[in-house]
CSV table of C-alpha atoms and ligand atoms in Angstrom, one decimal:
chain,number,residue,atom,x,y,z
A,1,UNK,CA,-82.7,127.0,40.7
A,2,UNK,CA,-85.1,125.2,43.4
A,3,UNK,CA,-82.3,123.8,46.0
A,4,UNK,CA,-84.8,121.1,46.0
A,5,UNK,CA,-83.8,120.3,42.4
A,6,UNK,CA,-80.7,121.2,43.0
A,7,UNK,CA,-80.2,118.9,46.1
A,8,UNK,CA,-82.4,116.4,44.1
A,9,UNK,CA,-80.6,117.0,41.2
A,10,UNK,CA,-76.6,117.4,42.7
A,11,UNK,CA,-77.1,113.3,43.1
A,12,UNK,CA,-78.1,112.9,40.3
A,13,UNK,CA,-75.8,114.7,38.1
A,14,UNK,CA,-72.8,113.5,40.5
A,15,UNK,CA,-73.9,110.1,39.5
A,16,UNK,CA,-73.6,110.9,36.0
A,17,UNK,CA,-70.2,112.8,36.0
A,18,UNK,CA,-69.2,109.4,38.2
A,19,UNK,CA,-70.9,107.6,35.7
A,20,UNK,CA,-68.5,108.9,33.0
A,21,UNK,CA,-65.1,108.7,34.9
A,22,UNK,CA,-66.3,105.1,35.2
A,23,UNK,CA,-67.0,105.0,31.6
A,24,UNK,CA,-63.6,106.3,30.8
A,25,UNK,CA,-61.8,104.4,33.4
A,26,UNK,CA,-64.0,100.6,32.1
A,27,UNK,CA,-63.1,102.3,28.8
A,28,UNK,CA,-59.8,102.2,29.5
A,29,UNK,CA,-59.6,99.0,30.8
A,30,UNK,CA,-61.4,97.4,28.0
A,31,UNK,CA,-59.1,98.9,25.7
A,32,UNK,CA,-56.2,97.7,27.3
A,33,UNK,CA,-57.4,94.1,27.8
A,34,UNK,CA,-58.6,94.6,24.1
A,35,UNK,CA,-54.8,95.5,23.3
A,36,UNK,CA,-53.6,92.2,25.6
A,37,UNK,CA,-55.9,90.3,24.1
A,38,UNK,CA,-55.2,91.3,20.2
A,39,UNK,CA,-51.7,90.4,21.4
A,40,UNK,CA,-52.4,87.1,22.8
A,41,UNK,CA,-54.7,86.5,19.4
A,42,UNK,CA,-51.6,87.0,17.3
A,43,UNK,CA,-49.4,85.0,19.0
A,44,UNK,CA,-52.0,82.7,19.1
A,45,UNK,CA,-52.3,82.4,15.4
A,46,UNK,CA,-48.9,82.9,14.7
A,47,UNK,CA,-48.4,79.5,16.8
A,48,UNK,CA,-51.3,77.9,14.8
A,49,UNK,CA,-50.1,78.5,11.3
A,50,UNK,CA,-46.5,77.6,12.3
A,51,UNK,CA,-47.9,74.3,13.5
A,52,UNK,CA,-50.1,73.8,10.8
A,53,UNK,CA,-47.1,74.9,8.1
A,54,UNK,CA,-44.2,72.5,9.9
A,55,UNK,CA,-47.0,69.6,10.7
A,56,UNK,CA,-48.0,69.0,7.0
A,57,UNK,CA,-50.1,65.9,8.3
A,58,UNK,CA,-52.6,67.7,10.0
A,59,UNK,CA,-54.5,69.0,7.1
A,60,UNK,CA,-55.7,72.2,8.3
A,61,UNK,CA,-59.8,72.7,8.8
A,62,UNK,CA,-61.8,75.6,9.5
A,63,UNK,CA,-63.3,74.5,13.5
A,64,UNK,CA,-66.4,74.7,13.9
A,65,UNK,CA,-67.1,77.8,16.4
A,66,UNK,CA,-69.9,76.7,19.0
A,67,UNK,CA,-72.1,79.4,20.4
A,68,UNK,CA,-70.3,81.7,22.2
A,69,UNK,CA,-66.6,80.2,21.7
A,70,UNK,CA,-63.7,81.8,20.8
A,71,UNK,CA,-63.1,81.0,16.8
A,72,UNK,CA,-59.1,80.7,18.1
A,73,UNK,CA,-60.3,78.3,21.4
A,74,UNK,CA,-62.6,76.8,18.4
A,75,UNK,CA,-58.9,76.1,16.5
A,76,UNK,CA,-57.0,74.9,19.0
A,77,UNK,CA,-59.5,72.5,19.7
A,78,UNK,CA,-59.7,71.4,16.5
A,79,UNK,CA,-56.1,70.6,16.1
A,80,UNK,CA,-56.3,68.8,19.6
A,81,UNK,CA,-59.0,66.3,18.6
A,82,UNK,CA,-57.3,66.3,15.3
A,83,UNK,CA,-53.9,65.3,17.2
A,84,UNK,CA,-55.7,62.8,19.5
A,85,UNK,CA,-57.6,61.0,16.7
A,86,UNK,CA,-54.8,60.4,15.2
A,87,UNK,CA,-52.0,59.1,17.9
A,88,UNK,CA,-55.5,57.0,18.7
A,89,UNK,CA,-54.8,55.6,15.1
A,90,UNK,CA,-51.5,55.4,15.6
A,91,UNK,CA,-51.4,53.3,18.7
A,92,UNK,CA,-53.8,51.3,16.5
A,93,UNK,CA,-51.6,50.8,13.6
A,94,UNK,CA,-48.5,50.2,16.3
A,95,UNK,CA,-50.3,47.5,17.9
A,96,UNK,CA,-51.3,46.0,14.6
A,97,UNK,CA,-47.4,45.9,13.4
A,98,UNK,CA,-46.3,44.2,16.5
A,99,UNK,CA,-48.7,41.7,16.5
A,100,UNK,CA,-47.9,41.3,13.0
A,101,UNK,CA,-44.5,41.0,13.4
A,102,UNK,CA,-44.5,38.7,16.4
A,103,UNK,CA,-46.8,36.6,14.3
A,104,UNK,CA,-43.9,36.3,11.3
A,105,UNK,CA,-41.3,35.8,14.0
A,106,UNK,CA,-43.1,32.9,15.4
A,107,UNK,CA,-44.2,31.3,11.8
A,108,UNK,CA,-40.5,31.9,10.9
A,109,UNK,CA,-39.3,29.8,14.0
A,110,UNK,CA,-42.0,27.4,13.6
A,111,UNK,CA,-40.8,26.8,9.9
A,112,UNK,CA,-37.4,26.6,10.5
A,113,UNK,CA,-37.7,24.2,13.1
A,114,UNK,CA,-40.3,21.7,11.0
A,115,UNK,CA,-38.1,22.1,8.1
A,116,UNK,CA,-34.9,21.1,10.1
A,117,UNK,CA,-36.3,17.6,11.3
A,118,UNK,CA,-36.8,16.4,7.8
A,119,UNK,CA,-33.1,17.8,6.8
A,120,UNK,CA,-31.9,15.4,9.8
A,121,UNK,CA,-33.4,12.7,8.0
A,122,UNK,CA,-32.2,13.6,4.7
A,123,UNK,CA,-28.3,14.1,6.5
A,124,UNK,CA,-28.6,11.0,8.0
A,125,UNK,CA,-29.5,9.1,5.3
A,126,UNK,CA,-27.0,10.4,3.2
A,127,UNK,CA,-24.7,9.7,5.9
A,128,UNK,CA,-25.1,6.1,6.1
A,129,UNK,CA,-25.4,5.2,2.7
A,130,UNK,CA,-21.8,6.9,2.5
A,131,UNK,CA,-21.2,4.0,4.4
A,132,UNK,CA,-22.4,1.5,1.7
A,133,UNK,CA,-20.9,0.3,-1.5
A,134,UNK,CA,-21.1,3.0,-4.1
A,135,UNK,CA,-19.1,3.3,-7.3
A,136,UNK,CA,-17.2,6.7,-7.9
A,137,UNK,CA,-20.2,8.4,-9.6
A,138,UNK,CA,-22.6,7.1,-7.3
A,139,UNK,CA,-20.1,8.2,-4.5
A,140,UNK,CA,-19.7,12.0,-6.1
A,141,UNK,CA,-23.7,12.6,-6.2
A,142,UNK,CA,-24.0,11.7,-3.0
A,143,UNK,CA,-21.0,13.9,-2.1
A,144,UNK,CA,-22.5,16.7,-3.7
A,145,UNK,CA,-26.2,16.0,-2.0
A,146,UNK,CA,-24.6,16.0,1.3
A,147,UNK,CA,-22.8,19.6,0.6
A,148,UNK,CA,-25.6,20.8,-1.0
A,149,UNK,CA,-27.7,19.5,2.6
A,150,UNK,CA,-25.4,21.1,4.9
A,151,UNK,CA,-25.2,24.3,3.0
A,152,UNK,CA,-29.3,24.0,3.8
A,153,UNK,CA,-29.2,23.4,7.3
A,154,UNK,CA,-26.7,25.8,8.2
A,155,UNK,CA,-29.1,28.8,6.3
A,156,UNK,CA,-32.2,26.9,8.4
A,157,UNK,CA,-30.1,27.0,11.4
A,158,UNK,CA,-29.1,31.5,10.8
A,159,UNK,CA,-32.8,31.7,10.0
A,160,UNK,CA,-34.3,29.9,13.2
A,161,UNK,CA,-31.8,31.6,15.4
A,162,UNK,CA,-31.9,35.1,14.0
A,163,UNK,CA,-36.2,34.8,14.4
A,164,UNK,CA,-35.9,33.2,17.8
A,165,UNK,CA,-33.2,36.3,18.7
A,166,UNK,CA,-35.3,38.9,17.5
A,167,UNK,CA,-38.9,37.9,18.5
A,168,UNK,CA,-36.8,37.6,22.2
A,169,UNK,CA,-36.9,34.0,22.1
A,170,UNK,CA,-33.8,33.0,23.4
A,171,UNK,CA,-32.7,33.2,26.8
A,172,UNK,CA,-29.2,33.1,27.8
A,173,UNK,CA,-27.7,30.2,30.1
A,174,UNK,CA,-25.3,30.2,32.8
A,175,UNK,CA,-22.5,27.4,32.4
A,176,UNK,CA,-18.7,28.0,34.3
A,177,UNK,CA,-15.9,28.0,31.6
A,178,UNK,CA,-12.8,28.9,30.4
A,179,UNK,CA,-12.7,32.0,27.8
A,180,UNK,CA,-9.3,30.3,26.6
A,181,UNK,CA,-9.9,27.1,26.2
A,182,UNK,CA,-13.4,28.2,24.2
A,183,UNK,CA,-11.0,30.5,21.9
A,184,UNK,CA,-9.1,27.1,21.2
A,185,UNK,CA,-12.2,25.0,20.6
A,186,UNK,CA,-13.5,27.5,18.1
A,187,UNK,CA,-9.6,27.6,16.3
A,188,UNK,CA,-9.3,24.4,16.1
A,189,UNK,CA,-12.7,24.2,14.7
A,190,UNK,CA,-11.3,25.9,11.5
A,191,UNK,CA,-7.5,24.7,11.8
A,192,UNK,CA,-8.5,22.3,8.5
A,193,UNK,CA,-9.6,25.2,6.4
A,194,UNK,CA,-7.4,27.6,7.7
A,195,UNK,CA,-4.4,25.5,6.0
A,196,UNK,CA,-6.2,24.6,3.3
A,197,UNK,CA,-6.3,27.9,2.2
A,198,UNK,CA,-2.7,28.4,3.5
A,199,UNK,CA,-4.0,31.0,5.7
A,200,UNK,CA,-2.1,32.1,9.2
A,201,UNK,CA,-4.6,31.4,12.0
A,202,UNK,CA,-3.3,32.3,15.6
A,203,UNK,CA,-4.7,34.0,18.9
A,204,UNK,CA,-3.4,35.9,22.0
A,205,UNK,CA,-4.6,36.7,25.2
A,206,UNK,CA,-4.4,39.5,27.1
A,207,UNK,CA,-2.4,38.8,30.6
A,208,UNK,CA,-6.0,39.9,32.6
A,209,UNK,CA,-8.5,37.7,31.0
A,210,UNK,CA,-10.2,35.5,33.4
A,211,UNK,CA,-9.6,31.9,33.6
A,212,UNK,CA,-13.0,30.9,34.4
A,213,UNK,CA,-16.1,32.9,33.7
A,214,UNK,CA,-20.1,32.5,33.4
A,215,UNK,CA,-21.9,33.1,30.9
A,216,UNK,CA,-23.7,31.4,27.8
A,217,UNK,CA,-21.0,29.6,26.4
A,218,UNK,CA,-22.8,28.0,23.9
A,219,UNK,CA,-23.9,31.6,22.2
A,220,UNK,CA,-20.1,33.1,22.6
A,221,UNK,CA,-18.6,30.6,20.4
A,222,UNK,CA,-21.1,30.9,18.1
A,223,UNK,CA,-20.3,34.5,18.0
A,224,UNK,CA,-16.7,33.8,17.5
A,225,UNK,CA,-17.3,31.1,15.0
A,226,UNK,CA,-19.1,33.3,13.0
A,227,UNK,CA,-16.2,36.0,13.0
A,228,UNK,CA,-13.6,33.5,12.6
A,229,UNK,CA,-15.3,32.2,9.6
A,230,UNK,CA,-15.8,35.2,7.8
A,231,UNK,CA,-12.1,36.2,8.3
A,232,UNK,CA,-11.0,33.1,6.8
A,233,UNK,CA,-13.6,33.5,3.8
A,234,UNK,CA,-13.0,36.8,3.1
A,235,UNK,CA,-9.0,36.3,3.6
A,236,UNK,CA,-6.8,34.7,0.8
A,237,UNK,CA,-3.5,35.4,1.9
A,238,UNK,CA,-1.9,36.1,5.4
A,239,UNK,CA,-3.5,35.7,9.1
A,240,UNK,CA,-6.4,35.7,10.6
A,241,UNK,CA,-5.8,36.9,14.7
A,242,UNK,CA,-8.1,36.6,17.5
A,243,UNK,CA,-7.6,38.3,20.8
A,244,UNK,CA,-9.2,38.4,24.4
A,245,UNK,CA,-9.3,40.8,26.9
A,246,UNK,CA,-11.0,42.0,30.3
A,247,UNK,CA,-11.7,45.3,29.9
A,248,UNK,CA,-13.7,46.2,33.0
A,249,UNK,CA,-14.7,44.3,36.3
A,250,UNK,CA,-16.8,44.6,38.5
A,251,UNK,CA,-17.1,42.2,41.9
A,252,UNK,CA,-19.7,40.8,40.2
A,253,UNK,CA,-19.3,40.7,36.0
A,254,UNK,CA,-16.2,40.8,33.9
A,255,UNK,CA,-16.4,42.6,30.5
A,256,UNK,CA,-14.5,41.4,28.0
A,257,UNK,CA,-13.4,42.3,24.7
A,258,UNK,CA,-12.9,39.8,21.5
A,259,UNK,CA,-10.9,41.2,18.5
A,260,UNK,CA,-10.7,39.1,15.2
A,261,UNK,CA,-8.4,40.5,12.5
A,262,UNK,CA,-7.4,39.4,9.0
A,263,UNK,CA,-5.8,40.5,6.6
A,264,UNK,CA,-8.6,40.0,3.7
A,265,UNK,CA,-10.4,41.7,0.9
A,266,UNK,CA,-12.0,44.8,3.7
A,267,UNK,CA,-15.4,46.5,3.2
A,268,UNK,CA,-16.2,49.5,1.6
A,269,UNK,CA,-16.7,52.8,4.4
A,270,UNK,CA,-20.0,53.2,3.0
A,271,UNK,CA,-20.8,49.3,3.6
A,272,UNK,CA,-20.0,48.9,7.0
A,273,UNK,CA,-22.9,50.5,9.2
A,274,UNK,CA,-25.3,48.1,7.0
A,275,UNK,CA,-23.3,44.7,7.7
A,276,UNK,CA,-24.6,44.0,11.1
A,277,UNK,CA,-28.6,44.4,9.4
A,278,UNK,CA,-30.4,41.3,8.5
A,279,UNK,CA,-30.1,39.7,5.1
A,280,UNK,CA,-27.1,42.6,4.0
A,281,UNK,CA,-23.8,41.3,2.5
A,282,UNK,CA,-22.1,44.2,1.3
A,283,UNK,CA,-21.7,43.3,-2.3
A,284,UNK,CA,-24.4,41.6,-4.4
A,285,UNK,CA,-21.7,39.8,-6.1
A,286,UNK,CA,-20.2,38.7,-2.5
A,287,UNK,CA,-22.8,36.5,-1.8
A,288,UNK,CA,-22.9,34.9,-5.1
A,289,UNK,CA,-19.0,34.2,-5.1
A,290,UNK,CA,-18.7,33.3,-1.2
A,291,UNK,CA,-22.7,32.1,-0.4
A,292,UNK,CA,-24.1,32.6,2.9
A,293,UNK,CA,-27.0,34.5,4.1
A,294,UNK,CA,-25.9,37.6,5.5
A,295,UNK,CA,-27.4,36.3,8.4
A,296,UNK,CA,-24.4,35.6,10.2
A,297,UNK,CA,-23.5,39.4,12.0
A,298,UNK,CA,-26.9,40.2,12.5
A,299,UNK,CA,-27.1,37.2,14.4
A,300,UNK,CA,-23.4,38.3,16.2
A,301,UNK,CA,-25.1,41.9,17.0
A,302,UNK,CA,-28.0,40.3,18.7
A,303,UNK,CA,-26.1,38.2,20.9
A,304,UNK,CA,-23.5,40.8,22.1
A,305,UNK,CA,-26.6,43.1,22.9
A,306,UNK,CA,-28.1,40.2,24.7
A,307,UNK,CA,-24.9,39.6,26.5
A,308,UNK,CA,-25.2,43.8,27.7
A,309,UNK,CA,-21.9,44.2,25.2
A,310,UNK,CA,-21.7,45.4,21.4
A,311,UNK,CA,-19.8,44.5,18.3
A,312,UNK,CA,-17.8,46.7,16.0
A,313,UNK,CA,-15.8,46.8,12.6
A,314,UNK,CA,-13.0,48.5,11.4
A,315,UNK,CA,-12.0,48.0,7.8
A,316,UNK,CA,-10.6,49.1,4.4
A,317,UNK,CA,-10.5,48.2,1.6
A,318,UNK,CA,-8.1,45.6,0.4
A,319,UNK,CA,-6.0,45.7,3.7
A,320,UNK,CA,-8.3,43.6,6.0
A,321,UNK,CA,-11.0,44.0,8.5
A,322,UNK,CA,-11.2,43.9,12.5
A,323,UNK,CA,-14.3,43.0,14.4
A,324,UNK,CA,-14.3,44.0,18.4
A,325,UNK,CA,-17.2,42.4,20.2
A,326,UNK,CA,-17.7,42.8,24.1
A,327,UNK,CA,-19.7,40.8,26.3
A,328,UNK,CA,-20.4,41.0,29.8
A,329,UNK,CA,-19.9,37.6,31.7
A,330,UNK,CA,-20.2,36.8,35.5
A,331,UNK,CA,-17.6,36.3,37.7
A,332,UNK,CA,-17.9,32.8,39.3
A,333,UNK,CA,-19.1,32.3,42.7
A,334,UNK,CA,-16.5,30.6,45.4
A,335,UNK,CA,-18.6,27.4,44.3
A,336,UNK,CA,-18.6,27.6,41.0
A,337,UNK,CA,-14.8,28.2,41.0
A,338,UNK,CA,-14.4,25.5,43.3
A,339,UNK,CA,-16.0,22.6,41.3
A,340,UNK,CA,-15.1,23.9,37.8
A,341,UNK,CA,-10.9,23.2,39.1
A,342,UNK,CA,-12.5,19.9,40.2
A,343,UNK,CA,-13.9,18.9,36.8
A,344,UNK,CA,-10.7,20.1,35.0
A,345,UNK,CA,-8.3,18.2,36.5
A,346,UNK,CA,-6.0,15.9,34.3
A,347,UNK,CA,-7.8,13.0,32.6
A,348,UNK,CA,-11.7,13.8,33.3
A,349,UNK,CA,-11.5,16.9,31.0
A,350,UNK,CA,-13.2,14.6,28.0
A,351,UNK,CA,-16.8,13.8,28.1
A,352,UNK,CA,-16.1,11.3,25.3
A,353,UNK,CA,-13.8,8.9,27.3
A,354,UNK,CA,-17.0,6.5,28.8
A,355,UNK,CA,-17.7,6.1,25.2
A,356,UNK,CA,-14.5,4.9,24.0
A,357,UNK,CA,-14.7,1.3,25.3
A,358,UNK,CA,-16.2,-1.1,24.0
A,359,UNK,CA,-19.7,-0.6,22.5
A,360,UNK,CA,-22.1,-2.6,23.4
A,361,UNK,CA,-25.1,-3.0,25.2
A,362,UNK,CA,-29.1,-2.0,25.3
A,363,UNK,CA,-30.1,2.1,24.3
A,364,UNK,CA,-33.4,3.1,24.7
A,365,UNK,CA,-34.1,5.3,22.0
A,366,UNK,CA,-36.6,8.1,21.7
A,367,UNK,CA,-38.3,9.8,19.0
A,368,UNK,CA,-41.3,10.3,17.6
A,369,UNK,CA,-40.2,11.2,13.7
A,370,UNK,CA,-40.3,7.7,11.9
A,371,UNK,CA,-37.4,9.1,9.6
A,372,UNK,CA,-35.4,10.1,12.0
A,373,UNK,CA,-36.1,7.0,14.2
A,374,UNK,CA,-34.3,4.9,11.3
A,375,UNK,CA,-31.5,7.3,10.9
A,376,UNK,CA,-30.5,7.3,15.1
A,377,UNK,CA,-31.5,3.6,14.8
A,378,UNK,CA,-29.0,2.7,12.3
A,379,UNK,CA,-26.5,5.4,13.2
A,380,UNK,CA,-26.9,3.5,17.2
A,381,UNK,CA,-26.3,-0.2,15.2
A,382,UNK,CA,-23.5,0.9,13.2
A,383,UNK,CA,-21.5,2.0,16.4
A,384,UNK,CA,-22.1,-1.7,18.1
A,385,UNK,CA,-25.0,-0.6,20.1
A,386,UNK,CA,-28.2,-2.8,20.8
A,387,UNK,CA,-31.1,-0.3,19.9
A,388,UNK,CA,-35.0,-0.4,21.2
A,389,UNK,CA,-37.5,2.3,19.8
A,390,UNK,CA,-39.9,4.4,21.8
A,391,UNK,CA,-42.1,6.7,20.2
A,392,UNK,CA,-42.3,8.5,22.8
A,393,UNK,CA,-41.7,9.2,26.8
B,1,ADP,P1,-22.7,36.1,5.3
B,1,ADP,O1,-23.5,34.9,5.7
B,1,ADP,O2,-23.1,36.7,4.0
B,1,ADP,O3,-21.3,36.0,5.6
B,1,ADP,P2,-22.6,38.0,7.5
B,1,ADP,O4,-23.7,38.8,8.2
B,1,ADP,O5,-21.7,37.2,8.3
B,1,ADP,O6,-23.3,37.2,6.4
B,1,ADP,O7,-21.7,39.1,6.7
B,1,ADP,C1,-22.3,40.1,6.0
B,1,ADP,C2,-21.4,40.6,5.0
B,1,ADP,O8,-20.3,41.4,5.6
B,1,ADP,C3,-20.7,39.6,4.2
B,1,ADP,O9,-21.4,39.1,3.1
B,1,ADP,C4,-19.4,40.4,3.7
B,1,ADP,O10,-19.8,41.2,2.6
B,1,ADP,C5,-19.1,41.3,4.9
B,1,ADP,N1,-18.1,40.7,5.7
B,1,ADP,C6,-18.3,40.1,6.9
B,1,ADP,N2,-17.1,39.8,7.5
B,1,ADP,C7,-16.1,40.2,6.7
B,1,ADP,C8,-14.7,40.1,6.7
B,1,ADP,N3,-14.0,39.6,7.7
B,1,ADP,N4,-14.0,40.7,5.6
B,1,ADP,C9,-14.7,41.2,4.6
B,1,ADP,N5,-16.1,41.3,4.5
B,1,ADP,C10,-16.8,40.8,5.5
């Protein structure tokens, strides 16, 4: 052969047999990343159709491919705007439920109050005319009005305080006090029906509780009061026990813990997660023998979670129940502990004492409700008082 060709020719055909180890070597690699990316495909799909199988919502759609895509990128990109559409719709709906619910909250509150000012009137009124000359009959309606009102009132009062708790109306206050002397106040509170019903009612305290704290009074006897009343209601024979004790400090807090026994009727195992929800009594027939709302530990619940505490029952049936609720108070500043000895010393302990004398003398009174105005009026007039009106301030 012509070395020409052959030199012309040797580059050429070692670019060919180069050509062909290339080949091989790209076909090689191809078929490898082919392999990787069959691999990658299956798991691919085998993720897809397990998401699609154990997320039933997303109805499964075959993607659109766009030119040149991937049908599996096409997929995933399809469940993404799938996905984001609807947590868009979500957040939507979310927003629309709080609003909504804020909105029933504050109409709730806004009722409850309104309806409350009339019931003062209609209270009042029945109050005075008590006072009047009635014959027996006369003098049992009126009885039975006046039961019949404060049964109202005290459903407006768990209604307006259960919607002000939960649309996070309420703030707590700070006020210095005695956790003893409040566990009194609220026994002696129910003292008359406790022997009424010839039921035990006694308390104890543990040898740490504080002797002044600060916290929101006002909302821990209502707490108690509600748990002392139910134990009485739900308790026919025996005692009713309430307890205190610290069961943490800090420099700064004291948490304590309140325990009300009795020895009453119990609830069911099953019943007792559900007591502390809104509107639940444990026994349809409960609330129509012993009334109330089932307002009253939902209410109990929200305050002890205000307070940073929690409430808790133990119970069975037909041997009693016992309610623990915790609450975190403050523990009074130097200043606070200093003037709270000063107002407790003998003899200036009642705020009631200036009003024991004699009662006489000009009130101003203010208030806008002309009902109401006639009620204070007369209420004012009946105690000796000289009474002038103001609408308003
Ligand atoms: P209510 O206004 O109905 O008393 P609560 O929220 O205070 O509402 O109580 C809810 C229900 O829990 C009651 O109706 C009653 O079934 C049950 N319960 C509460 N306290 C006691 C108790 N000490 N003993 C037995 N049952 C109780």
């Amino acid at each position: 052969p012509d070395p020409m060709e052959k030199s012309s020719s040797a580059p050429n055909s070692d670019s060919k047999s180069m050509d062909l180890e290339t080949l091989a070597a790209e076909n090689q690699r191809l078929q490898q990343e082919n392999l990787l990316q069959k691999r990658t495909l299956d798991q691919l799909y085998a993720i897809t159709n397990e998401f699609y199988s154990t997320n039933p919502q997303f109805t499964q759609r075959v993607p659109i491919v766009r030119a040149g895509e991937d049908p599996l990128i096409a997929t995933i990109r399809c469940i993404v705007k799938s996905m984001e559409g609807k947590l868009k719709r979500l957040e939507e709906l979310n927003g629309k439920v709080m609003e909504a619910s804020k909105a029933k909250d504050q109409f709730l509150a806004t009722m409850s109050h309104e309806i409350r000012t009339p019931m003062n009137g209609i209270i009042g009124m029945i109050n005075l005319m008590l006072d009047t000359k009635l014959d027996q009959e006369q003098s049992d309606f009126i009885q039975t009005i006046k039961g019949s009102s404060e049964a109202l009132l005290c459903i407006l009062n768990d209604i307006l305080d259960y919607s002000k708790l939960s649309s996070q109306q309420i703030s707590l206050e700070d006020r210095v006090f005695d956790p003893e002397t409040l566990m009194r106040d609220v026994l002696n509170t129910f003292a008359a029906v406790a022997q009424a019903k010839g039921v035990g009612l006694e308390y104890s305290i543990a040898e740490n509780l504080p002797e002044v704290v600060v916290a929101d009074d006002t909302r821990l006897r209502q707490v108690l009061s509600n748990l002392v009343g139910n134990a009485l209601k739900f308790t026919e024979n025996g005692t009713v026990h309430v307890n205190a004790q610290m069961v943490e400090r800090t420099p700064a807090s004291y948490f304590l813990r309140f325990k009300i026994s009795d020895s009453g009727i119990g609830i069911p195992a099953e019943k007792q997660e559900r007591i502390f929800e809104p509107f639940s009594q444990s026994d349809a027939s409960i609330s129509r023998k012993f009334g109330g709302t089932g307002l009253g530990l939902a209410i109990c619940k929200a305050i002890s979670e205000k307070m940073e505490g929690r409430i808790s029952v133990e119970s069975a049936e037909g041997e009693g129940s016992t309610f623990r609720v915790w609450v975190r108070t403050k523990a009074p500043l130097p200043r606070q502990l200093k003037q709270f000895k000063k107002r407790s010393t003998p003899g200036q302990n009642s705020p009631f004492t200036p009003f024991d004398g004699e009662r006489k003398g000009p009130v101003l009174l203010v208030e806008d409700n002309v009902v109401n105005q006639k009620v204070a009026k007369m209420s004012l007039q009946k105690l000796g008082y000289n009474v002038e009106v103001a609408n308003d301030g």
